[in-house]
PDB file of C-alpha atoms and ligand atoms in Angstrom:
ATOM      1  CA  MET A  27       0.077   0.036  -0.041  1.00  0.00           C
ATOM      2  CA  HIS A  28       1.200   3.434  -0.835  1.00  0.00           C
ATOM      3  CA  ALA A  29       1.987   5.932   2.097  1.00  0.00           C
ATOM      4  CA  PRO A  30      -1.209   7.655   3.461  1.00  0.00           C
ATOM      5  CA  ASP A  31      -1.874  11.082   1.948  1.00  0.00           C
ATOM      6  CA  ARG A  32      -1.446  13.822   4.529  1.00  0.00           C
ATOM      7  CA  TYR A  33      -3.943  16.213   5.903  1.00  0.00           C
ATOM      8  CA  ILE A  34      -3.902  18.524   8.837  1.00  0.00           C
ATOM      9  CA  VAL A  35      -5.870  21.113  10.735  1.00  0.00           C
ATOM     10  CA  ILE A  36      -4.042  24.209  11.368  1.00  0.00           C
ATOM     11  CA  GLY A  37      -4.886  26.602  14.023  1.00  0.00           C
ATOM     12  CA  ASN A  38      -3.703  28.630  17.182  1.00  0.00           C
ATOM     13  CA  PRO A  39      -5.111  27.109  19.556  1.00  0.00           C
ATOM     14  CA  VAL A  40      -5.359  23.771  17.844  1.00  0.00           C
ATOM     15  CA  ALA A  41      -5.003  21.201  20.671  1.00  0.00           C
ATOM     16  CA  HIS A  42      -8.834  20.803  21.296  1.00  0.00           C
ATOM     17  CA  SER A  43      -9.937  20.433  17.704  1.00  0.00           C
ATOM     18  CA  LYS A  44     -12.331  17.782  17.147  1.00  0.00           C
ATOM     19  CA  SER A  45     -11.407  17.368  13.267  1.00  0.00           C
ATOM     20  CA  PRO A  46      -8.784  14.618  13.776  1.00  0.00           C
ATOM     21  CA  PRO A  47     -11.278  12.120  15.268  1.00  0.00           C
ATOM     22  CA  ILE A  48     -13.969  13.018  12.668  1.00  0.00           C
ATOM     23  CA  HIS A  49     -11.732  12.635   9.765  1.00  0.00           C
ATOM     24  CA  ALA A  50     -10.089   9.415  10.865  1.00  0.00           C
ATOM     25  CA  ALA A  51     -13.900   8.153  11.195  1.00  0.00           C
ATOM     26  CA  PHE A  52     -14.601   9.295   7.806  1.00  0.00           C
ATOM     27  CA  ALA A  53     -11.345   7.764   6.344  1.00  0.00           C
ATOM     28  CA  GLY A  54     -12.257   4.409   8.251  1.00  0.00           C
ATOM     29  CA  GLN A  55     -15.714   4.216   6.900  1.00  0.00           C
ATOM     30  CA  THR A  56     -14.898   5.032   3.363  1.00  0.00           C
ATOM     31  CA  GLY A  57     -11.625   3.037   3.241  1.00  0.00           C
ATOM     32  CA  GLN A  58      -9.496   6.173   2.081  1.00  0.00           C
ATOM     33  CA  ASN A  59      -5.964   5.639   2.920  1.00  0.00           C
ATOM     34  CA  LEU A  60      -4.929   9.181   4.621  1.00  0.00           C
ATOM     35  CA  ARG A  61      -3.529  10.560   7.836  1.00  0.00           C
ATOM     36  CA  TYR A  62      -4.849  13.670   9.316  1.00  0.00           C
ATOM     37  CA  GLU A  63      -3.181  15.343  12.399  1.00  0.00           C
ATOM     38  CA  ARG A  64      -3.522  18.711  14.291  1.00  0.00           C
ATOM     39  CA  GLN A  65      -0.943  21.401  13.494  1.00  0.00           C
ATOM     40  CA  PHE A  66      -0.186  24.439  15.835  1.00  0.00           C
ATOM     41  CA  ALA A  67       1.153  27.630  13.934  1.00  0.00           C
ATOM     42  CA  PRO A  68       2.623  30.611  15.385  1.00  0.00           C
ATOM     43  CA  ILE A  69       0.283  33.655  15.003  1.00  0.00           C
ATOM     44  CA  ASP A  70       2.708  35.205  12.366  1.00  0.00           C
ATOM     45  CA  GLY A  71       3.609  31.837  10.878  1.00  0.00           C
ATOM     46  CA  PHE A  72       0.504  30.727   9.071  1.00  0.00           C
ATOM     47  CA  SER A  73       1.645  30.842   5.527  1.00  0.00           C
ATOM     48  CA  ALA A  74       5.217  29.547   6.048  1.00  0.00           C
ATOM     49  CA  ALA A  75       3.509  26.526   7.769  1.00  0.00           C
ATOM     50  CA  VAL A  76       1.136  25.906   4.870  1.00  0.00           C
ATOM     51  CA  ARG A  77       4.170  26.238   2.457  1.00  0.00           C
ATOM     52  CA  ASP A  78       6.332  23.681   4.552  1.00  0.00           C
ATOM     53  CA  PHE A  79       3.351  21.340   4.553  1.00  0.00           C
ATOM     54  CA  ILE A  80       2.936  21.519   0.737  1.00  0.00           C
ATOM     55  CA  GLU A  81       6.829  20.980   0.235  1.00  0.00           C
ATOM     56  CA  GLN A  82       6.432  17.831   2.220  1.00  0.00           C
ATOM     57  CA  GLY A  83       3.715  16.627  -0.322  1.00  0.00           C
ATOM     58  CA  GLY A  84       0.645  17.339   2.036  1.00  0.00           C
ATOM     59  CA  LYS A  85      -2.785  17.156   0.185  1.00  0.00           C
ATOM     60  CA  GLY A  86      -5.045  19.454   2.171  1.00  0.00           C
ATOM     61  CA  LEU A  87      -5.712  21.412   5.314  1.00  0.00           C
ATOM     62  CA  SER A  88      -8.476  22.442   7.589  1.00  0.00           C
ATOM     63  CA  VAL A  89      -8.223  25.929   8.648  1.00  0.00           C
ATOM     64  CA  THR A  90      -9.392  27.192  11.864  1.00  0.00           C
ATOM     65  CA  VAL A  91      -9.138  30.214  14.374  1.00  0.00           C
ATOM     66  CA  PRO A  92      -7.438  32.728  13.784  1.00  0.00           C
ATOM     67  CA  PHE A  93      -6.302  31.901  10.137  1.00  0.00           C
ATOM     68  CA  LYS A  94      -9.524  31.703   8.050  1.00  0.00           C
ATOM     69  CA  LEU A  95      -9.052  35.175   6.480  1.00  0.00           C
ATOM     70  CA  GLU A  96      -5.265  34.683   5.781  1.00  0.00           C
ATOM     71  CA  ALA A  97      -5.981  31.389   4.018  1.00  0.00           C
ATOM     72  CA  HIS A  98      -8.410  33.209   1.879  1.00  0.00           C
ATOM     73  CA  ALA A  99      -5.647  35.741   1.041  1.00  0.00           C
ATOM     74  CA  LEU A 100      -3.249  32.879   0.531  1.00  0.00           C
ATOM     75  CA  ALA A 101      -5.256  30.748  -2.041  1.00  0.00           C
ATOM     76  CA  ASP A 102      -4.293  30.685  -5.609  1.00  0.00           C
ATOM     77  CA  GLU A 103      -7.957  29.992  -6.578  1.00  0.00           C
ATOM     78  CA  LEU A 104     -11.153  30.289  -4.501  1.00  0.00           C
ATOM     79  CA  SER A 105     -14.584  28.591  -4.882  1.00  0.00           C
ATOM     80  CA  GLU A 106     -17.463  30.970  -5.153  1.00  0.00           C
ATOM     81  CA  ARG A 107     -18.673  30.381  -1.570  1.00  0.00           C
ATOM     82  CA  ALA A 108     -15.154  31.127  -0.102  1.00  0.00           C
ATOM     83  CA  ARG A 109     -15.330  34.250  -2.111  1.00  0.00           C
ATOM     84  CA  ALA A 110     -18.624  35.309  -0.693  1.00  0.00           C
ATOM     85  CA  ALA A 111     -17.561  34.258   2.923  1.00  0.00           C
ATOM     86  CA  GLY A 112     -14.406  36.233   2.617  1.00  0.00           C
ATOM     87  CA  ALA A 113     -12.806  33.434   4.673  1.00  0.00           C
ATOM     88  CA  VAL A 114     -11.438  29.872   3.898  1.00  0.00           C
ATOM     89  CA  ASN A 115     -11.781  26.930   6.209  1.00  0.00           C
ATOM     90  CA  SER A 116     -10.682  24.075   3.697  1.00  0.00           C
ATOM     91  CA  LEU A 117      -7.392  24.075   1.418  1.00  0.00           C
ATOM     92  CA  LYS A 118      -6.754  21.464  -1.195  1.00  0.00           C
ATOM     93  CA  ILE A 119      -3.459  21.342  -2.781  1.00  0.00           C
ATOM     94  CA  VAL A 120      -3.442  20.312  -6.498  1.00  0.00           C
ATOM     95  CA  ASP A 121      -0.046  20.358  -8.277  1.00  0.00           C
ATOM     96  CA  GLY A 122       1.579  22.674  -5.915  1.00  0.00           C
ATOM     97  CA  ARG A 123      -1.458  25.119  -6.114  1.00  0.00           C
ATOM     98  CA  ILE A 124      -3.774  26.065  -3.310  1.00  0.00           C
ATOM     99  CA  PHE A 125      -7.322  25.841  -3.754  1.00  0.00           C
ATOM    100  CA  GLY A 126      -9.305  27.461  -1.148  1.00  0.00           C
ATOM    101  CA  ASP A 127     -12.910  26.634  -0.004  1.00  0.00           C
ATOM    102  CA  ASN A 128     -15.504  27.606   2.644  1.00  0.00           C
ATOM    103  CA  THR A 129     -17.519  24.331   3.825  1.00  0.00           C
ATOM    104  CA  ASP A 130     -19.052  25.907   6.941  1.00  0.00           C
ATOM    105  CA  GLY A 131     -21.975  27.568   5.475  1.00  0.00           C
ATOM    106  CA  ALA A 132     -22.783  24.307   3.580  1.00  0.00           C
ATOM    107  CA  GLY A 133     -22.307  22.332   6.948  1.00  0.00           C
ATOM    108  CA  LEU A 134     -25.004  24.586   8.633  1.00  0.00           C
ATOM    109  CA  VAL A 135     -27.504  24.184   5.806  1.00  0.00           C
ATOM    110  CA  SER A 136     -26.954  20.374   5.608  1.00  0.00           C
ATOM    111  CA  ASP A 137     -27.311  20.236   9.400  1.00  0.00           C
ATOM    112  CA  ILE A 138     -30.452  22.143   9.543  1.00  0.00           C
ATOM    113  CA  GLU A 139     -32.125  20.369   6.370  1.00  0.00           C
ATOM    114  CA  ARG A 140     -30.891  16.844   6.603  1.00  0.00           C
ATOM    115  CA  ASN A 141     -30.184  16.193  10.225  1.00  0.00           C
ATOM    116  CA  ALA A 142     -32.643  18.458  12.064  1.00  0.00           C
ATOM    117  CA  GLY A 143     -35.334  17.777   9.038  1.00  0.00           C
ATOM    118  CA  VAL A 144     -36.166  21.460   8.707  1.00  0.00           C
ATOM    119  CA  PRO A 145     -36.479  22.627   5.125  1.00  0.00           C
ATOM    120  CA  LEU A 146     -35.083  25.941   4.671  1.00  0.00           C
ATOM    121  CA  ARG A 147     -37.087  27.067   1.419  1.00  0.00           C
ATOM    122  CA  GLY A 148     -39.399  29.954   2.018  1.00  0.00           C
ATOM    123  CA  LYS A 149     -38.284  30.461   5.551  1.00  0.00           C
ATOM    124  CA  LYS A 150     -37.820  33.700   7.347  1.00  0.00           C
ATOM    125  CA  ILE A 151     -34.316  33.847   8.956  1.00  0.00           C
ATOM    126  CA  LEU A 152     -32.841  35.927  11.838  1.00  0.00           C
ATOM    127  CA  LEU A 153     -29.207  35.840  11.813  1.00  0.00           C
ATOM    128  CA  LEU A 154     -27.581  37.128  15.003  1.00  0.00           C
ATOM    129  CA  GLY A 155     -23.896  38.375  14.559  1.00  0.00           C
ATOM    130  CA  ALA A 156     -22.299  40.153  11.737  1.00  0.00           C
ATOM    131  CA  GLY A 157     -18.698  38.565  12.045  1.00  0.00           C
ATOM    132  CA  GLY A 158     -17.077  35.848   9.918  1.00  0.00           C
ATOM    133  CA  ALA A 159     -19.360  33.032  10.945  1.00  0.00           C
ATOM    134  CA  ALA A 160     -22.431  35.057  10.115  1.00  0.00           C
ATOM    135  CA  ARG A 161     -21.070  36.094   6.698  1.00  0.00           C
ATOM    136  CA  GLY A 162     -20.135  32.500   5.617  1.00  0.00           C
ATOM    137  CA  ALA A 163     -23.697  31.344   6.167  1.00  0.00           C
ATOM    138  CA  ILE A 164     -25.451  33.976   4.046  1.00  0.00           C
ATOM    139  CA  LEU A 165     -24.986  32.724   0.458  1.00  0.00           C
ATOM    140  CA  PRO A 166     -25.460  29.122   1.253  1.00  0.00           C
ATOM    141  CA  LEU A 167     -28.982  29.988   3.144  1.00  0.00           C
ATOM    142  CA  PHE A 168     -30.060  31.881   0.073  1.00  0.00           C
ATOM    143  CA  GLU A 169     -28.812  29.038  -2.050  1.00  0.00           C
ATOM    144  CA  ALA A 170     -31.160  26.801  -0.050  1.00  0.00           C
ATOM    145  CA  GLY A 171     -34.094  29.015  -0.898  1.00  0.00           C
ATOM    146  CA  VAL A 172     -34.675  31.112   2.248  1.00  0.00           C
ATOM    147  CA  ALA A 173     -37.277  33.844   1.695  1.00  0.00           C
ATOM    148  CA  SER A 174     -35.335  36.425   3.715  1.00  0.00           C
ATOM    149  CA  ILE A 175     -32.486  37.143   6.179  1.00  0.00           C
ATOM    150  CA  THR A 176     -32.659  39.791   8.876  1.00  0.00           C
ATOM    151  CA  ILE A 177     -29.421  40.578  10.505  1.00  0.00           C
ATOM    152  CA  VAL A 178     -29.009  41.878  13.925  1.00  0.00           C
ATOM    153  CA  ASN A 179     -25.638  42.601  15.773  1.00  0.00           C
ATOM    154  CA  ARG A 180     -24.523  44.163  19.008  1.00  0.00           C
ATOM    155  CA  THR A 181     -22.815  46.641  16.514  1.00  0.00           C
ATOM    156  CA  THR A 182     -25.703  47.581  14.137  1.00  0.00           C
ATOM    157  CA  ALA A 183     -23.318  49.288  11.735  1.00  0.00           C
ATOM    158  CA  LYS A 184     -21.473  45.936  11.057  1.00  0.00           C
ATOM    159  CA  ALA A 185     -24.920  44.247  10.404  1.00  0.00           C
ATOM    160  CA  GLN A 186     -25.865  46.967   7.842  1.00  0.00           C
ATOM    161  CA  ALA A 187     -22.355  46.642   6.148  1.00  0.00           C
ATOM    162  CA  LEU A 188     -22.983  42.962   5.879  1.00  0.00           C
ATOM    163  CA  ALA A 189     -26.516  43.231   4.641  1.00  0.00           C
ATOM    164  CA  ASP A 190     -25.117  45.781   1.754  1.00  0.00           C
ATOM    165  CA  VAL A 191     -22.524  43.313   0.748  1.00  0.00           C
ATOM    166  CA  PHE A 192     -25.309  40.620  -0.153  1.00  0.00           C
ATOM    167  CA  SER A 193     -28.150  42.720  -1.197  1.00  0.00           C
ATOM    168  CA  ALA A 194     -28.058  41.489  -4.769  1.00  0.00           C
ATOM    169  CA  GLN A 195     -28.333  37.929  -3.710  1.00  0.00           C
ATOM    170  CA  GLY A 196     -31.785  38.116  -2.080  1.00  0.00           C
ATOM    171  CA  LYS A 197     -33.959  39.710   0.492  1.00  0.00           C
ATOM    172  CA  ILE A 198     -31.580  40.839   3.384  1.00  0.00           C
ATOM    173  CA  LEU A 199     -31.926  43.589   5.863  1.00  0.00           C
ATOM    174  CA  ALA A 200     -30.288  44.783   8.922  1.00  0.00           C
ATOM    175  CA  GLN A 201     -32.057  45.947  12.159  1.00  0.00           C
ATOM    176  CA  ASP A 202     -31.146  47.475  15.176  1.00  0.00           C
ATOM    177  CA  ILE A 203     -31.379  44.694  17.920  1.00  0.00           C
ATOM    178  CA  GLU A 204     -33.035  46.976  20.363  1.00  0.00           C
ATOM    179  CA  THR A 205     -35.842  47.806  18.272  1.00  0.00           C
ATOM    180  CA  LEU A 206     -36.172  44.556  16.126  1.00  0.00           C
ATOM    181  CA  ASP A 207     -39.695  43.470  15.645  1.00  0.00           C
ATOM    182  CA  GLY A 208     -41.576  40.555  14.167  1.00  0.00           C
ATOM    183  CA  SER A 209     -40.987  36.751  14.591  1.00  0.00           C
ATOM    184  CA  PHE A 210     -38.810  34.303  12.609  1.00  0.00           C
ATOM    185  CA  ASP A 211     -38.983  30.562  11.598  1.00  0.00           C
ATOM    186  CA  ILE A 212     -35.082  30.118  12.076  1.00  0.00           C
ATOM    187  CA  VAL A 213     -33.063  31.916  14.419  1.00  0.00           C
ATOM    188  CA  ILE A 214     -29.321  31.308  14.092  1.00  0.00           C
ATOM    189  CA  ASN A 215     -26.832  32.471  16.644  1.00  0.00           C
ATOM    190  CA  ALA A 216     -23.688  33.225  14.789  1.00  0.00           C
ATOM    191  CA  THR A 217     -22.141  35.455  17.347  1.00  0.00           C
ATOM    192  CA  SER A 218     -19.387  34.196  19.817  1.00  0.00           C
ATOM    193  CA  ALA A 219     -21.355  35.385  22.865  1.00  0.00           C
ATOM    194  CA  SER A 220     -21.998  31.667  23.899  1.00  0.00           C
ATOM    195  CA  ILE A 221     -18.224  31.456  24.576  1.00  0.00           C
ATOM    196  CA  GLU A 222     -18.616  33.989  27.221  1.00  0.00           C
ATOM    197  CA  GLY A 223     -22.197  32.609  28.452  1.00  0.00           C
ATOM    198  CA  GLU A 224     -23.768  35.670  27.206  1.00  0.00           C
ATOM    199  CA  LEU A 225     -27.120  36.176  25.516  1.00  0.00           C
ATOM    200  CA  PRO A 226     -27.543  38.624  22.515  1.00  0.00           C
ATOM    201  CA  ALA A 227     -29.935  41.235  23.664  1.00  0.00           C
ATOM    202  CA  VAL A 228     -32.991  39.913  21.739  1.00  0.00           C
ATOM    203  CA  ARG A 229     -36.512  39.894  22.818  1.00  0.00           C
ATOM    204  CA  PRO A 230     -37.975  36.577  23.684  1.00  0.00           C
ATOM    205  CA  ASP A 231     -40.897  36.759  21.074  1.00  0.00           C
ATOM    206  CA  ILE A 232     -38.503  36.509  18.150  1.00  0.00           C
ATOM    207  CA  PHE A 233     -39.521  32.747  17.628  1.00  0.00           C
ATOM    208  CA  ALA A 234     -42.450  32.086  15.309  1.00  0.00           C
ATOM    209  CA  PRO A 235     -44.704  29.156  16.461  1.00  0.00           C
ATOM    210  CA  GLY A 236     -42.636  25.949  15.451  1.00  0.00           C
ATOM    211  CA  ALA A 237     -39.355  27.914  15.315  1.00  0.00           C
ATOM    212  CA  LEU A 238     -35.737  26.251  15.340  1.00  0.00           C
ATOM    213  CA  ALA A 239     -33.242  27.894  17.352  1.00  0.00           C
ATOM    214  CA  TYR A 240     -29.680  27.226  16.082  1.00  0.00           C
ATOM    215  CA  ASP A 241     -26.607  27.950  17.963  1.00  0.00           C
ATOM    216  CA  MET A 242     -23.286  27.384  15.819  1.00  0.00           C
ATOM    217  CA  MET A 243     -21.415  26.970  19.331  1.00  0.00           C
ATOM    218  CA  TYR A 244     -21.666  23.536  21.250  1.00  0.00           C
ATOM    219  CA  GLY A 245     -20.677  22.146  24.316  1.00  0.00           C
ATOM    220  CA  LYS A 246     -21.660  19.654  27.146  1.00  0.00           C
ATOM    221  CA  GLU A 247     -24.442  21.884  28.385  1.00  0.00           C
ATOM    222  CA  PRO A 248     -26.970  23.831  26.164  1.00  0.00           C
ATOM    223  CA  THR A 249     -25.777  27.292  25.523  1.00  0.00           C
ATOM    224  CA  VAL A 250     -27.573  30.222  27.377  1.00  0.00           C
ATOM    225  CA  PHE A 251     -29.007  31.188  23.845  1.00  0.00           C
ATOM    226  CA  LEU A 252     -30.575  27.573  23.374  1.00  0.00           C
ATOM    227  CA  ARG A 253     -31.678  27.546  27.053  1.00  0.00           C
ATOM    228  CA  PHE A 254     -33.542  30.934  26.263  1.00  0.00           C
ATOM    229  CA  ALA A 255     -34.861  29.673  22.996  1.00  0.00           C
ATOM    230  CA  ALA A 256     -36.267  26.550  24.728  1.00  0.00           C
ATOM    231  CA  ARG A 257     -37.881  28.614  27.570  1.00  0.00           C
ATOM    232  CA  HIS A 258     -39.713  30.611  24.679  1.00  0.00           C
ATOM    233  CA  GLY A 259     -40.945  27.484  22.882  1.00  0.00           C
ATOM    234  CA  ALA A 260     -38.343  27.005  20.271  1.00  0.00           C
ATOM    235  CA  ALA A 261     -37.056  23.645  19.252  1.00  0.00           C
ATOM    236  CA  THR A 262     -33.014  23.872  19.669  1.00  0.00           C
ATOM    237  CA  ARG A 263     -29.893  22.461  18.006  1.00  0.00           C
ATOM    238  CA  ASP A 264     -26.271  23.102  18.661  1.00  0.00           C
ATOM    239  CA  GLY A 265     -23.475  23.585  16.231  1.00  0.00           C
ATOM    240  CA  LEU A 266     -21.958  20.038  16.886  1.00  0.00           C
ATOM    241  CA  GLY A 267     -23.910  18.694  13.527  1.00  0.00           C
ATOM    242  CA  MET A 268     -22.483  21.746  11.591  1.00  0.00           C
ATOM    243  CA  LEU A 269     -19.067  20.878  12.624  1.00  0.00           C
ATOM    244  CA  VAL A 270     -19.396  17.340  11.426  1.00  0.00           C
ATOM    245  CA  GLU A 271     -21.234  18.433   8.164  1.00  0.00           C
ATOM    246  CA  GLN A 272     -18.583  20.880   7.384  1.00  0.00           C
ATOM    247  CA  ALA A 273     -15.893  18.240   7.691  1.00  0.00           C
ATOM    248  CA  ALA A 274     -17.838  15.934   5.505  1.00  0.00           C
ATOM    249  CA  GLU A 275     -17.880  18.746   2.659  1.00  0.00           C
ATOM    250  CA  ALA A 276     -14.152  19.237   3.120  1.00  0.00           C
ATOM    251  CA  PHE A 277     -13.723  15.303   2.986  1.00  0.00           C
ATOM    252  CA  LEU A 278     -15.666  15.284  -0.314  1.00  0.00           C
ATOM    253  CA  LEU A 279     -13.446  18.243  -1.702  1.00  0.00           C
ATOM    254  CA  TRP A 280     -10.411  16.405  -0.903  1.00  0.00           C
ATOM    255  CA  ARG A 281     -11.354  12.720  -1.637  1.00  0.00           C
ATOM    256  CA  GLY A 282     -14.238  12.921  -3.870  1.00  0.00           C
ATOM    257  CA  VAL A 283     -16.354  10.703  -1.583  1.00  0.00           C
ATOM    258  CA  ARG A 284     -19.127  11.859   0.711  1.00  0.00           C
ATOM    259  CA  PRO A 285     -19.114  10.010   4.043  1.00  0.00           C
ATOM    260  CA  ASP A 286     -22.072   8.985   6.160  1.00  0.00           C
ATOM    261  CA  THR A 287     -22.408  11.524   8.844  1.00  0.00           C
ATOM    262  CA  ALA A 288     -24.819  10.045  11.110  1.00  0.00           C
ATOM    263  CA  PRO A 289     -22.703   7.494  12.972  1.00  0.00           C
ATOM    264  CA  VAL A 290     -19.827  10.096  13.308  1.00  0.00           C
ATOM    265  CA  TYR A 291     -22.162  12.603  14.647  1.00  0.00           C
ATOM    266  CA  ALA A 292     -23.668  10.154  17.324  1.00  0.00           C
ATOM    267  CA  ALA A 293     -20.126   9.072  18.234  1.00  0.00           C
ATOM    268  CA  MET A 294     -18.889  12.690  18.720  1.00  0.00           C
ATOM    269  CA  ARG A 295     -22.207  13.571  20.696  1.00  0.00           C
ATOM    270  CA  ALA A 296     -21.580  10.501  22.948  1.00  0.00           C
ATOM    271  CA  GLY A 297     -17.950  11.364  23.644  1.00  0.00           C
ATOM    272  CA  GLU A 298     -18.410  15.015  24.715  1.00  0.00           C
TER     273      GLU A 298
HETATM  274  P1  ATR B 308     -16.594  34.802  14.139  1.00  0.00           P
HETATM  275  O1  ATR B 308     -15.507  34.540  13.216  1.00  0.00           O
HETATM  276  O2  ATR B 308     -16.764  33.695  15.151  1.00  0.00           O
HETATM  277  O3  ATR B 308     -17.863  35.232  13.551  1.00  0.00           O
HETATM  278  P2  ATR B 308     -16.039  37.517  14.808  1.00  0.00           P
HETATM  279  O4  ATR B 308     -15.688  37.838  13.455  1.00  0.00           O
HETATM  280  O5  ATR B 308     -15.009  38.223  15.777  1.00  0.00           O
HETATM  281  O6  ATR B 308     -15.947  35.943  15.025  1.00  0.00           O
HETATM  282  O7  ATR B 308     -17.420  38.048  15.100  1.00  0.00           O
HETATM  283  C1  ATR B 308     -17.981  37.762  16.356  1.00  0.00           C
HETATM  284  C2  ATR B 308     -19.495  38.128  16.436  1.00  0.00           C
HETATM  285  O8  ATR B 308     -20.100  37.836  17.858  1.00  0.00           O
HETATM  286  C3  ATR B 308     -19.829  39.567  16.188  1.00  0.00           C
HETATM  287  O9  ATR B 308     -20.990  39.632  15.522  1.00  0.00           O
HETATM  288  C4  ATR B 308     -19.805  40.107  17.659  1.00  0.00           C
HETATM  289  O10 ATR B 308     -20.417  41.385  17.796  1.00  0.00           O
HETATM  290  P3  ATR B 308     -19.793  42.755  17.548  1.00  0.00           P
HETATM  291  O11 ATR B 308     -19.692  42.942  16.060  1.00  0.00           O
HETATM  292  O12 ATR B 308     -20.486  43.750  18.070  1.00  0.00           O
HETATM  293  O13 ATR B 308     -18.505  42.629  18.179  1.00  0.00           O
HETATM  294  C5  ATR B 308     -20.528  39.109  18.116  1.00  0.00           C
HETATM  295  N1  ATR B 308     -20.495  39.047  19.636  1.00  0.00           N
HETATM  296  C6  ATR B 308     -19.206  38.567  20.536  1.00  0.00           C
HETATM  297  N2  ATR B 308     -19.377  38.728  21.885  1.00  0.00           N
HETATM  298  C7  ATR B 308     -20.850  39.211  21.955  1.00  0.00           C
HETATM  299  C8  ATR B 308     -21.579  39.329  23.223  1.00  0.00           C
HETATM  300  N3  ATR B 308     -20.965  39.093  24.293  1.00  0.00           N
HETATM  301  N4  ATR B 308     -22.974  39.662  22.756  1.00  0.00           N
HETATM  302  C9  ATR B 308     -23.372  39.857  21.615  1.00  0.00           C
HETATM  303  N5  ATR B 308     -22.583  39.808  20.438  1.00  0.00           N
HETATM  304  C10 ATR B 308     -21.369  39.361  20.596  1.00  0.00           C
END
C-alpha cells in the first residue's frame, strides 16, 4: 500500500480540535488511505507552515481560528462560496497550487435540512451576529431558498455593512437589535457570545410558532441562547452537527467521496 495522503488542521490554538477524530472516522468508513493530524502555527507563521506542508507533499488542510482570513488571502484560487464568505476553512493542494474553499455554510445548511429535518425553502431567517461566521452562512442560506434574512448585531453598523454586501443575492436587511420586531422561523446565533455565557440582547418573542433556534457553538451543556430559546417555545439545535457536516464537505472536496455523517455525529455526541 502507498504511504497515506497527509492532511492537517492548522490553528492557534488547535489542541482541542475535534477534526482529527472526525476525519479518521470518515477515512475508516470510506476506506480512504489518509493521515490527518493537528498542527499548531505561531500567529505570524501561518503561510510558512502551509508552504512547508505543501513541500512535504501534504494534500489538504482544515483552517481554524485565527487563520481563516489569511487562508483566503493565500489561496491561488477560490470557490464562489469562499469568495462570498471572505474566509477559507479548507485548502486543497493540487500540483502545488492552493485551492481555497469554505464549507462552514454548507455544513450549517446540511445540518438544518438533513439532520434537523427542517426545510429552509421559504423560511424567514434571523441571523444574530455580523462576524465571519455570520457572513459565511448567507450565500448558502440563499442558495437553499430562504425567503429572507434579517441580521442583527451588537454593533448595528456591522450588520448593515454585511446586508449591503449581499443585497443582490436576495431579500436581506439589517435591524437594530433593540428595536427588532416580528418573529422568525429559524433564528441562528452566529455570535461568539455563547463562549462567554452571554445572550445577545433579543426579545423572547422573536421565535415564530414551531421555530428552530440554532447555535453555531456547542458544548456539554446547552448554550445560554438555546436555554433561552427553549424557554420561549423554540426547538433547539447546537453546532456539533454543523461541525461534522462541514468536515464531510471538506472530505468530499479532498477525496471525492461523501462520508455518512450520522454515525460520526452520534459518536462525537456520545464522547462529549
Ligand atoms: P466569528 O468569526 O466567530 O464570527 P468575529 O468575526 O469576531 O468571530 O465575530 C464575532 C461576532 O459575535 C460579532 O458579531 C460580535 O458582535 P460585534 O460585531 O458587536 O463585536 C458578536 N459578539 C461577540 N461577543 C458578543 C456578546 N457578548 N454579545 C453579543 N454579541 C457578541
